[in-house]
XYZ file of C-alpha atoms in Angstrom:
698
model
C 9.659 142.970 151.413
C 9.857 145.763 148.860
C 11.077 149.062 150.271
C 8.604 151.940 150.040
C 11.260 154.647 150.212
C 10.436 157.518 147.822
C 13.598 158.914 146.158
C 11.969 162.366 146.027
C 11.433 163.908 149.497
C 7.917 165.006 150.378
C 9.115 168.554 150.973
C 10.435 168.735 147.412
C 7.205 167.292 146.001
C 5.153 169.783 147.994
C 7.312 172.654 146.802
C 6.926 171.495 143.203
C 3.142 171.117 143.484
C 2.882 174.586 145.001
C 5.143 176.472 142.615
C 5.278 174.538 139.334
C 2.360 176.363 137.727
C 3.376 179.773 138.979
C 6.969 179.189 137.946
C 6.067 178.177 134.405
C 3.695 181.114 133.947
C 6.413 183.553 135.004
C 8.922 181.666 132.822
C 6.582 182.039 129.852
C 6.315 185.804 130.417
C 10.097 186.065 130.791
C 10.675 184.233 127.504
C 8.266 186.572 125.716
C 10.192 189.561 127.062
C 13.505 188.086 125.912
C 12.127 187.426 122.431
C 10.532 190.823 121.830
C 13.634 192.681 122.993
C 16.298 190.254 121.821
C 15.060 188.985 118.444
C 16.124 192.140 116.527
C 19.706 191.611 117.707
C 20.052 188.469 115.603
C 20.657 190.723 112.601
C 22.550 193.501 114.381
C 25.082 191.507 116.417
C 24.715 187.876 115.360
C 27.319 186.103 117.469
C 26.629 182.506 118.452
C 25.788 183.355 122.072
C 23.004 185.739 121.015
C 21.736 183.302 118.386
C 21.664 180.499 120.974
C 19.708 182.607 123.492
C 17.119 183.577 120.872
C 16.887 180.050 119.490
C 16.457 178.437 122.927
C 13.918 181.095 123.988
C 11.975 180.561 120.751
C 11.767 176.809 121.342
C 11.074 177.039 125.084
C 8.368 179.710 124.747
C 5.785 177.421 123.113
C 6.704 174.492 125.335
C 6.387 176.527 128.554
C 3.013 177.999 127.572
C 1.566 174.640 126.489
C 2.861 172.942 129.637
C 1.393 175.690 131.839
C -2.052 175.312 130.226
C -1.903 171.596 131.002
C -0.949 172.350 134.612
C -3.873 174.773 134.931
C -6.344 172.172 133.660
C -4.888 169.564 136.020
C -4.805 171.933 139.006
C -8.429 173.031 138.754
C -9.680 169.770 140.219
C -7.276 170.137 143.133
C -8.324 173.746 143.744
C -12.030 172.924 143.740
C -13.333 172.419 147.237
C -10.378 173.978 149.041
C -12.251 177.185 149.701
C -9.445 179.473 148.611
C -11.178 180.655 145.382
C -7.941 180.230 143.425
C -9.853 178.326 140.763
C -11.004 181.701 139.386
C -7.429 182.888 139.094
C -6.375 179.662 137.368
C -9.060 180.230 134.718
C -7.958 183.876 134.445
C -4.346 182.858 133.807
C -5.167 180.520 130.903
C -5.849 183.319 128.325
C -2.495 184.897 129.179
C -0.870 181.746 127.856
C -2.781 182.181 124.601
C -1.248 185.656 124.424
C 2.171 184.126 124.951
C 1.577 181.439 122.328
C 0.825 184.258 119.902
C 4.423 185.344 120.389
C 5.961 188.797 119.967
C 5.864 190.794 116.749
C 9.640 190.607 116.358
C 9.803 186.875 115.636
C 7.359 184.340 114.257
C 9.925 182.025 112.668
C 13.528 181.359 113.581
C 14.287 179.752 110.211
C 12.447 179.603 106.896
C 11.430 176.016 107.610
C 9.351 177.201 110.575
C 7.002 178.995 108.193
C 6.041 175.715 106.566
C 4.622 174.593 109.927
C 1.786 177.127 109.785
C -0.806 174.342 109.574
C 0.546 172.818 112.791
C 0.190 176.204 114.504
C -3.345 176.522 113.108
C -4.285 173.195 114.682
C -2.506 174.301 117.858
C -4.641 177.457 117.852
C -7.814 175.379 117.682
C -6.810 172.948 120.436
C -5.417 175.604 122.775
C -8.557 177.723 122.395
C -10.629 174.644 123.235
C -8.396 173.982 126.271
C -8.797 177.584 127.464
C -12.572 177.378 127.030
C -12.623 174.106 128.969
C -10.684 175.688 131.831
C -13.058 178.678 131.829
C -16.216 176.534 131.779
C -15.030 174.533 134.787
C -14.936 177.699 136.869
C -17.811 179.607 135.255
C -20.712 179.109 137.729
C -18.899 180.916 140.532
C -16.189 182.792 138.610
C -16.111 186.447 139.680
C -13.468 187.167 137.025
C -15.479 186.013 134.012
C -15.663 189.481 132.278
C -11.896 189.926 132.474
C -11.309 186.316 131.436
C -13.474 186.701 128.312
C -11.662 189.914 127.343
C -8.260 188.262 127.720
C -9.506 185.217 125.839
C -10.406 187.519 122.936
C -7.006 189.220 123.033
C -5.150 185.889 123.243
C -7.061 184.414 120.319
C -6.250 187.472 118.198
C -2.538 187.266 119.020
C -2.334 183.543 118.302
C -4.253 184.018 115.028
C -1.815 186.809 114.045
C 1.133 184.469 114.443
C -0.546 181.696 112.460
C -1.454 184.158 109.723
C 2.115 185.486 109.662
C 3.550 181.979 109.262
C 1.030 181.220 106.524
C 1.893 184.333 104.501
C 5.646 183.786 104.925
C 5.655 180.144 103.800
C 7.387 180.210 100.435
C 4.469 178.728 98.492
C 2.044 181.367 99.766
C 4.726 184.063 99.585
C 5.068 183.274 95.896
C 1.317 183.013 95.369
C 0.779 186.495 96.804
C 3.079 187.981 94.145
C 1.697 186.225 91.095
C -0.349 188.390 88.804
C -3.677 187.346 87.386
C -3.326 184.649 84.704
C -3.005 186.102 81.216
C -4.492 183.751 78.574
C -3.510 186.154 75.804
C -5.719 187.138 72.867
C -8.943 185.152 72.445
C -7.771 183.006 69.566
C -10.943 180.863 69.240
C -13.295 183.864 69.137
C -11.121 185.721 66.637
C -10.897 182.734 64.329
C -14.663 182.162 64.519
C -15.276 185.730 63.385
C -12.595 185.390 60.751
C -14.210 182.216 59.371
C -17.697 183.736 59.339
C -16.467 186.776 57.408
C -14.655 184.536 54.968
C -17.803 182.438 54.421
C -19.708 185.669 53.750
C -17.067 186.385 51.074
C -16.073 189.661 52.718
C -12.512 190.913 52.224
C -10.960 190.056 55.596
C -7.475 189.845 57.032
C -5.852 189.771 60.458
C -3.470 192.550 61.412
C -0.975 192.030 64.241
C -0.027 194.973 66.438
C 3.009 194.290 68.592
C 3.078 195.688 72.107
C 5.794 198.028 73.311
C 9.133 196.230 73.116
C 12.418 196.784 74.850
C 13.484 199.149 72.065
C 10.922 201.711 73.248
C 11.950 202.268 76.831
C 10.961 205.197 78.989
C 11.885 205.763 82.613
C 8.696 206.006 84.654
C 10.203 205.861 88.137
C 12.850 208.380 89.101
C 14.181 209.880 92.305
C 13.420 213.506 92.963
C 16.170 215.939 93.828
C 17.268 215.520 97.424
C 15.614 212.110 97.901
C 18.924 210.392 98.561
C 19.459 212.640 101.591
C 15.878 212.279 102.824
C 15.467 209.187 105.008
C 11.685 209.102 104.494
C 12.091 209.151 100.715
C 14.766 206.459 100.917
C 12.368 204.118 102.702
C 9.642 204.779 100.103
C 12.026 204.002 97.246
C 13.254 200.855 98.998
C 9.662 199.714 99.543
C 8.879 200.284 95.863
C 11.744 198.023 94.811
C 10.973 195.533 97.583
C 7.523 194.948 96.109
C 9.189 194.067 92.807
C 12.378 192.245 93.783
C 10.984 190.191 96.679
C 10.183 187.779 93.868
C 13.874 186.856 93.847
C 13.283 184.821 97.014
C 10.921 182.485 95.149
C 12.722 182.591 91.772
C 10.203 184.701 89.898
C 11.213 186.380 86.659
C 10.881 190.067 85.826
C 9.963 192.020 82.733
C 12.358 194.123 80.671
C 10.524 197.239 81.879
C 11.191 196.395 85.566
C 14.821 195.690 84.726
C 15.280 198.953 82.861
C 13.513 200.967 85.563
C 15.703 199.582 88.356
C 18.890 199.749 86.287
C 18.344 203.400 85.376
C 17.566 204.301 88.996
C 20.686 202.667 90.449
C 22.950 204.059 87.734
C 21.961 207.566 88.838
C 22.771 207.205 92.542
C 25.983 206.975 94.520
C 27.372 203.825 96.140
C 26.453 204.866 99.693
C 22.852 205.620 98.713
C 22.635 202.245 96.971
C 23.856 200.512 100.141
C 21.254 202.285 102.260
C 18.471 201.396 99.811
C 19.480 197.743 99.709
C 19.793 197.611 103.512
C 16.219 198.903 103.886
C 14.958 196.617 101.131
C 16.501 193.558 102.780
C 14.965 194.661 106.079
C 11.531 194.512 104.421
C 12.333 190.998 103.181
C 13.541 189.875 106.620
C 10.470 191.205 108.429
C 8.119 189.704 105.834
C 9.683 186.253 106.296
C 10.503 186.131 110.014
C 8.144 188.549 111.827
C 4.483 189.602 111.997
C 5.147 192.802 110.049
C 2.943 191.970 107.048
C 0.016 191.043 109.315
C 0.104 193.896 111.832
C 0.780 196.641 109.263
C -2.353 195.874 107.292
C -5.566 197.789 107.965
C -7.242 194.697 109.394
C -4.186 193.987 111.519
C -4.244 197.474 113.044
C -7.929 197.088 113.913
C -7.415 193.742 115.631
C -4.326 195.027 117.430
C -6.371 197.948 118.806
C -9.067 195.514 119.949
C -6.477 193.320 121.664
C -4.789 196.209 123.482
C -8.149 197.656 124.579
C -9.321 194.265 125.860
C -6.232 193.823 128.040
C -6.546 197.375 129.383
C -10.206 196.897 130.336
C -9.402 193.538 131.931
C -6.796 195.274 134.078
C -9.395 197.841 135.157
C -11.910 195.147 136.088
C -9.342 193.233 138.105
C -8.157 196.385 139.876
C -11.696 197.177 141.096
C -12.398 193.606 142.157
C -12.344 192.686 145.853
C -9.319 190.419 146.154
C -9.197 189.517 149.857
C -10.272 185.922 149.040
C -7.150 185.311 146.909
C -3.582 184.658 147.969
C -1.514 187.826 147.877
C 1.273 186.165 145.917
C -1.196 184.941 143.285
C -2.653 188.439 143.041
C 0.869 189.741 142.516
C 1.428 187.196 139.727
C -1.837 188.291 138.099
C -0.819 191.944 138.169
C 2.575 190.923 136.756
C 0.836 189.137 133.881
C -1.496 192.067 133.200
C 1.172 194.739 133.276
C 3.497 192.423 131.401
C 0.925 191.980 128.625
C 0.367 195.748 128.413
C 4.106 196.380 128.508
C 4.797 193.930 125.694
C 1.956 195.409 123.643
C 3.292 198.919 124.273
C 6.748 197.893 123.051
C 5.132 196.280 120.011
C 3.153 199.491 119.380
C 6.341 201.566 119.561
C 8.038 199.225 117.094
C 4.979 199.332 114.842
C 5.001 203.137 114.701
C 8.763 203.487 114.288
C 9.132 200.960 111.504
C 9.970 201.115 107.827
C 6.489 199.827 106.985
C 4.867 202.832 108.650
C 7.186 205.215 106.813
C 6.425 203.487 103.500
C 2.693 203.980 104.113
C 3.171 207.659 105.027
C 1.947 209.983 102.306
C 4.206 212.706 100.925
C 1.714 215.339 102.020
C 2.401 214.420 105.662
C 6.117 215.189 105.513
C 5.716 218.538 107.271
C 3.811 217.090 110.226
C 5.369 216.364 113.616
C 5.050 212.583 113.224
C 7.022 212.676 109.972
C 9.727 214.803 111.567
C 9.947 212.392 114.491
C 10.197 209.393 112.150
C 12.845 211.158 110.105
C 14.935 211.780 113.213
C 14.569 208.159 114.265
C 15.579 206.891 110.812
C 18.726 209.008 110.907
C 20.010 206.730 113.706
C 19.667 203.747 111.346
C 22.094 205.074 108.765
C 25.162 202.880 108.256
C 28.195 203.838 110.317
C 31.254 203.308 108.164
C 34.292 202.436 110.302
C 36.796 205.248 110.674
C 39.521 206.078 113.135
C 37.171 208.536 114.853
C 34.205 206.156 115.284
C 35.356 204.848 118.645
C 33.037 206.588 121.082
C 30.667 204.670 123.320
C 27.723 206.579 121.823
C 28.557 205.318 118.329
C 28.830 201.762 119.628
C 25.446 201.967 121.390
C 23.890 203.464 118.260
C 25.167 200.563 116.178
C 23.888 197.936 118.592
C 20.430 199.445 119.107
C 19.572 201.006 115.760
C 21.541 199.664 112.815
C 19.627 197.410 110.463
C 22.392 194.907 109.718
C 25.672 193.692 111.116
C 27.538 195.509 108.307
C 30.547 193.218 108.508
C 32.302 190.736 106.254
C 32.845 187.161 107.403
C 36.383 185.879 106.887
C 38.322 182.670 107.330
C 42.111 182.256 107.196
C 43.070 178.773 106.030
C 46.769 179.247 106.815
C 46.056 180.350 110.383
C 43.585 177.479 110.857
C 46.020 174.862 109.575
C 48.840 176.228 111.719
C 46.844 176.034 114.933
C 45.263 172.672 114.158
C 48.448 170.885 113.040
C 49.875 167.938 114.948
C 52.897 168.766 117.088
C 56.078 166.786 116.446
C 56.911 166.696 120.176
C 53.589 166.975 121.994
C 53.389 167.624 125.746
C 50.650 166.651 128.175
C 48.550 169.714 127.292
C 48.728 168.806 123.605
C 47.414 165.317 124.424
C 44.533 166.880 126.355
C 43.779 169.068 123.344
C 43.801 166.028 121.049
C 41.404 164.204 123.379
C 39.132 167.270 123.444
C 39.059 167.417 119.634
C 38.222 163.717 119.405
C 35.350 164.105 121.857
C 33.709 167.040 120.088
C 34.287 165.271 116.750
C 32.361 162.233 118.015
C 29.602 164.576 119.220
C 29.380 166.195 115.778
C 30.420 169.605 117.128
C 33.770 169.960 115.359
C 32.446 172.257 112.609
C 30.624 174.422 115.162
C 33.760 174.709 117.273
C 35.844 175.667 114.220
C 33.334 178.364 113.249
C 33.373 179.817 116.737
C 37.165 179.820 116.941
C 38.370 180.593 113.427
C 35.624 182.486 111.614
C 36.057 186.209 112.135
C 34.325 189.321 110.904
C 35.663 192.699 109.877
C 33.606 195.878 109.478
C 32.507 196.610 105.935
C 34.347 199.756 104.878
C 32.931 202.450 102.670
C 35.913 202.101 100.309
C 35.296 198.382 99.869
C 31.596 198.870 99.091
C 32.341 201.681 96.640
C 34.899 199.480 94.882
C 32.361 196.635 94.522
C 29.646 199.060 93.431
C 31.783 200.623 90.718
C 32.919 197.231 89.430
C 29.336 195.975 89.162
C 28.197 199.238 87.626
C 30.852 198.996 84.917
C 29.796 195.399 84.213
C 26.188 196.536 84.006
C 27.089 199.102 81.356
C 28.315 196.239 79.181
C 25.048 194.346 79.665
C 22.529 196.521 77.896
C 19.941 193.760 77.591
C 19.150 190.548 79.491
C 20.808 188.342 76.879
C 24.105 190.196 77.145
C 23.771 190.213 80.928
C 23.589 186.429 80.981
C 26.640 186.186 78.744
C 28.408 188.552 81.120
C 27.779 186.384 84.204
C 30.654 186.850 86.572
C 33.459 184.407 86.928
C 34.280 184.387 83.199
C 36.194 187.445 82.123
C 38.926 188.305 84.578
C 39.094 184.727 85.845
C 39.525 183.343 82.353
C 42.537 185.564 81.799
C 44.151 184.255 85.002
C 43.244 180.563 85.291
C 42.151 178.203 82.540
C 39.995 175.115 83.126
C 39.633 175.634 86.898
C 36.378 174.907 88.713
C 34.768 177.641 90.736
C 35.309 176.170 94.223
C 38.919 175.477 93.255
C 39.331 179.113 92.223
C 38.034 180.266 95.604
C 40.660 178.246 97.490
C 43.467 179.102 95.043
C 42.903 182.815 95.285
C 42.241 182.746 99.025
C 45.574 181.060 99.757
C 47.457 183.047 97.107
C 46.116 186.254 98.651
C 47.506 185.253 102.041
C 50.876 184.398 100.498
C 51.113 187.743 98.687
C 50.009 189.729 101.715
C 52.436 188.058 104.097
C 55.225 188.427 101.543
C 54.553 192.177 101.429
C 54.520 192.270 105.231
C 57.878 190.526 105.256
C 59.228 193.096 102.797
C 57.798 195.985 104.879
C 55.203 196.752 102.195
C 52.123 196.163 104.309
C 50.489 199.494 103.582
C 50.843 198.944 99.851
C 48.442 196.039 99.732
C 46.576 196.179 103.021
C 43.358 197.725 101.713
C 43.366 195.541 98.639
C 43.922 192.489 100.798
C 40.756 193.332 102.713
C 38.919 193.427 99.401
C 40.335 190.004 98.585
C 39.503 188.301 101.899
C 36.325 186.268 102.141
C 34.847 183.202 103.717
C 35.308 180.123 101.470
C 32.549 178.263 103.286
C 30.016 180.447 101.439
C 30.654 178.347 98.331
C 29.210 175.171 99.824
C 25.829 175.661 98.182
C 27.424 176.322 94.786
C 29.805 173.412 94.387
C 29.392 170.061 96.128
C 33.054 169.052 95.775
C 34.152 172.245 97.543
C 33.979 170.604 100.978
C 36.263 167.755 99.891
C 38.742 170.120 98.271
C 38.775 172.342 101.348
C 39.408 169.412 103.725
C 42.166 167.967 101.538
C 43.896 171.338 101.309
C 43.764 171.800 105.079
C 45.118 168.274 105.590
C 48.103 168.939 103.304
C 48.809 172.265 104.997
C 48.698 170.665 108.461
C 51.010 167.886 107.296
C 53.495 170.399 105.859
C 53.469 172.578 108.982
C 53.888 169.559 111.276
C 57.187 168.752 109.541
C 58.526 172.253 110.036
C 60.016 173.803 113.137
C 57.199 176.315 113.588
C 56.366 176.852 117.222
C 59.776 175.716 118.373
C 61.035 179.232 119.015
C 62.828 179.526 115.665
C 60.020 181.269 113.803
C 60.762 184.728 115.093
C 57.323 185.243 116.643
C 55.271 185.547 113.413
C 54.319 181.961 112.625
C 51.979 182.824 109.779
C 54.624 184.890 107.976
C 57.232 182.165 108.386
C 54.727 179.485 107.309
C 53.986 181.354 104.074
C 57.694 181.841 103.398
C 58.312 178.117 103.946
C 55.648 177.132 101.430
C 56.804 179.735 98.906
C 60.314 178.335 99.288
C 59.241 174.934 97.957
C 60.413 174.150 94.409
C 57.296 174.102 92.217
C 58.823 173.562 88.773
C 56.803 170.359 88.418
C 53.021 170.672 88.624
C 51.592 169.113 91.839
C 49.111 166.969 89.890
C 52.036 165.321 88.042
C 53.480 164.194 91.373
C 50.373 163.434 93.466
C 47.840 162.462 90.825
C 44.226 163.568 91.078
C 43.087 161.504 94.060
C 43.833 164.297 96.490
C 41.970 167.513 95.695
C 44.373 169.743 97.615
C 45.317 173.028 95.926
C 47.913 174.225 98.452
C 50.894 174.200 96.109
C 48.811 175.178 93.072
C 48.059 178.347 95.067
C 51.796 178.660 95.738
C 52.465 178.624 91.973
C 49.713 181.230 91.419
C 51.140 183.452 94.167
C 54.598 183.362 92.574
C 53.091 184.396 89.235
C 51.206 187.240 90.888
C 54.315 188.490 92.667
C 55.920 189.030 89.289
C 53.290 191.732 88.663
C 54.664 193.663 91.681
C 52.442 196.642 92.589
C 49.825 195.740 89.945
C 48.945 192.434 91.557
C 46.539 193.897 94.111
C 44.466 195.645 91.463
C 44.139 192.403 89.542
C 43.384 190.369 92.665
C 40.705 192.805 93.771
C 38.932 192.495 90.425
C 39.170 188.714 90.559
C 37.609 188.679 94.030
C 34.717 190.831 92.885
C 34.219 188.317 90.075
C 34.221 185.409 92.526
C 31.961 187.213 94.984
C 29.510 188.021 92.203
C 29.574 184.452 90.937
C 28.812 183.227 94.459
C 25.970 185.720 94.836
C 24.304 184.769 91.565
C 24.702 180.999 91.982
C 23.715 180.592 95.626
C 20.115 179.525 96.050
C 17.641 182.251 96.959
C 16.761 180.280 100.110
C 20.368 180.547 101.280
C 20.314 184.326 100.907
C 17.040 184.494 102.826
C 18.450 182.319 105.613
C 21.487 184.601 105.895
C 19.148 187.506 106.683
C 18.330 185.821 109.997
C 22.035 185.675 110.856
C 22.999 189.305 110.410
C 23.171 189.289 106.635
C 26.291 188.829 104.519
C 28.040 190.957 101.941
C 27.233 188.286 99.350
C 23.494 188.942 99.838
C 23.955 192.693 99.338
C 25.901 191.943 96.158
C 23.174 189.534 95.019
C 20.481 192.201 95.289
C 22.707 194.908 93.815
C 23.336 192.694 90.774
C 19.591 192.264 90.337
C 19.083 196.030 90.502
C 21.778 196.510 87.878
C 19.989 194.026 85.639
C 22.725 191.401 85.818
C 21.580 187.819 86.109
C 19.143 185.283 84.775
C 15.938 186.620 86.360
C 15.035 188.897 83.441
C 13.494 186.783 80.724
C 10.364 188.600 79.552
C 11.476 190.901 76.758
C 8.194 191.685 75.042
C 4.490 191.487 75.729
C 1.829 189.762 73.691
C 1.246 190.656 70.107
C -2.349 191.867 69.743
C -4.445 190.777 66.799
C -7.095 192.930 65.089
C -9.642 191.673 62.590
C -9.821 194.005 59.583
C -12.904 193.782 57.335
C -12.969 195.686 54.063
C -10.499 196.787 51.465
């Protein structure tokens, strides 16, 4: 006889049936609160814990709302006939889930790929609206809450449509389409030639005269900054928005005219490095919000109208529910309903605050309004968003809170130390039981495909971007721009050719990155060992970068990086590092050990070219650089600007856009700065059409 024992106790099943719907509705509201408040932090403090919370909330939010709508539809049949009138409340809760499916203004897409799913969200909008209508119709004959339900249904539909519209506009195909100008067929050749032929047949003296349009030789600056604009936060936002409307085309690989190049180049040559950084930070913020938020939708005139309708509908629904006699409903369910209503108004109020105090609002503000109270309030708010360059005095709690809550970007430089990584990951010659446990742990996460994630969490670090470093990069790019007076020269002056060519011949780009990264560490540690740390410390910061940024530029870079790490681990495993004989500074001793290796014979002559490791090639380079003594850091700094610029110009635009959702990187700032200086391959239209005129007569 088959046992009829149920593995799930009846008490648990009853608890689930009673609280599953209520729990998921409250979970959905909680996820919306996390997203609207937490999403902006993905670009201000993008550590993996914050990214994981936002990512999981983003994925769970849609699932929780959809699941709750299904529970409501399923629960209506159970509620009917019980006499507790909760069927009305179930129908009233359904539109709230439409509001939640619309999502907050601060995030519509977690990654660029999410924008391509706009059609799926459009179909979801249709089906969820139908589901909400079905739930409402089931309760309509006796529903005392039908006015409030209809109002919330209107508000929820608007919010969901806003999200779908935002995804549609941010999908790269439509993003590109919105920037394309009207097609220009050029002069009407057929009509001109018909007239020309008819005049010729009439034996009239006729010829065609070509009038060339303004070329790059006749350039006038039409967009300039007024005096004091670089100190005026409102003016800074307007200038950034002007250039955003032009250079957002970089994301979809559009090309620009010589006039746009000259206008931007002249503007950025006339401003200081700090002002350029602030402009680019605001400009990238426009790009981020256009691609990952509802900003473009809600800041339009139509968007403001619909947002006002939505907020008004929720407010009126709250008033109707407040005046309704509620003694027939469960008190806890009434409390949940009030929580949903006040939660919806609270989220909309936060969204309204963010809408008013946003760069888009400032960009739309007319100059004539600068003396009004609203402009003064916006100006004060924008002052909190200025970059905070790290200094010895910027240690107060107030400064830290200001950075977390108001700064636009993370304003740090990602770094990775290959020597430190190889030292800590090497195999021990005499392992103990803890070492065996560590080896087992590594094998497990390797099998799970989490090794790279673990290495990023443990070994990738970030250092604050200093004002001195940015000014150095700015001046280097500015001097390069002066040598590139036209687009053709700019393309010939693409970075990675001049200084690099004088230092290394016939070396691939990803190989150069590793060579100079390791050589920098050798030189720095050698100076530390000789008590010359201060001499090269600042320059070393300028030379430190994250080699993993090159992955999208060179496919062999990953192989070369792994082979180099493997050789370094093998070398360190043979040494006595960690045995108590290293004097406490393992990295310094490790560098000295490698530099002590005889490198008279080239490594490739001994190992062949099967292994792509560049460990001892970097050792040879470091020894050559040390012969330059105090001049080596100046040279190395220039080389690193070359490499950084090469990375910026050769990374795909999609990669730069994706980095914006992870706090931004210095390489993206350099990429946009290069475009503003007119350096790159995006400027290919040098002249307009030649215009033809038919001349009849002598």
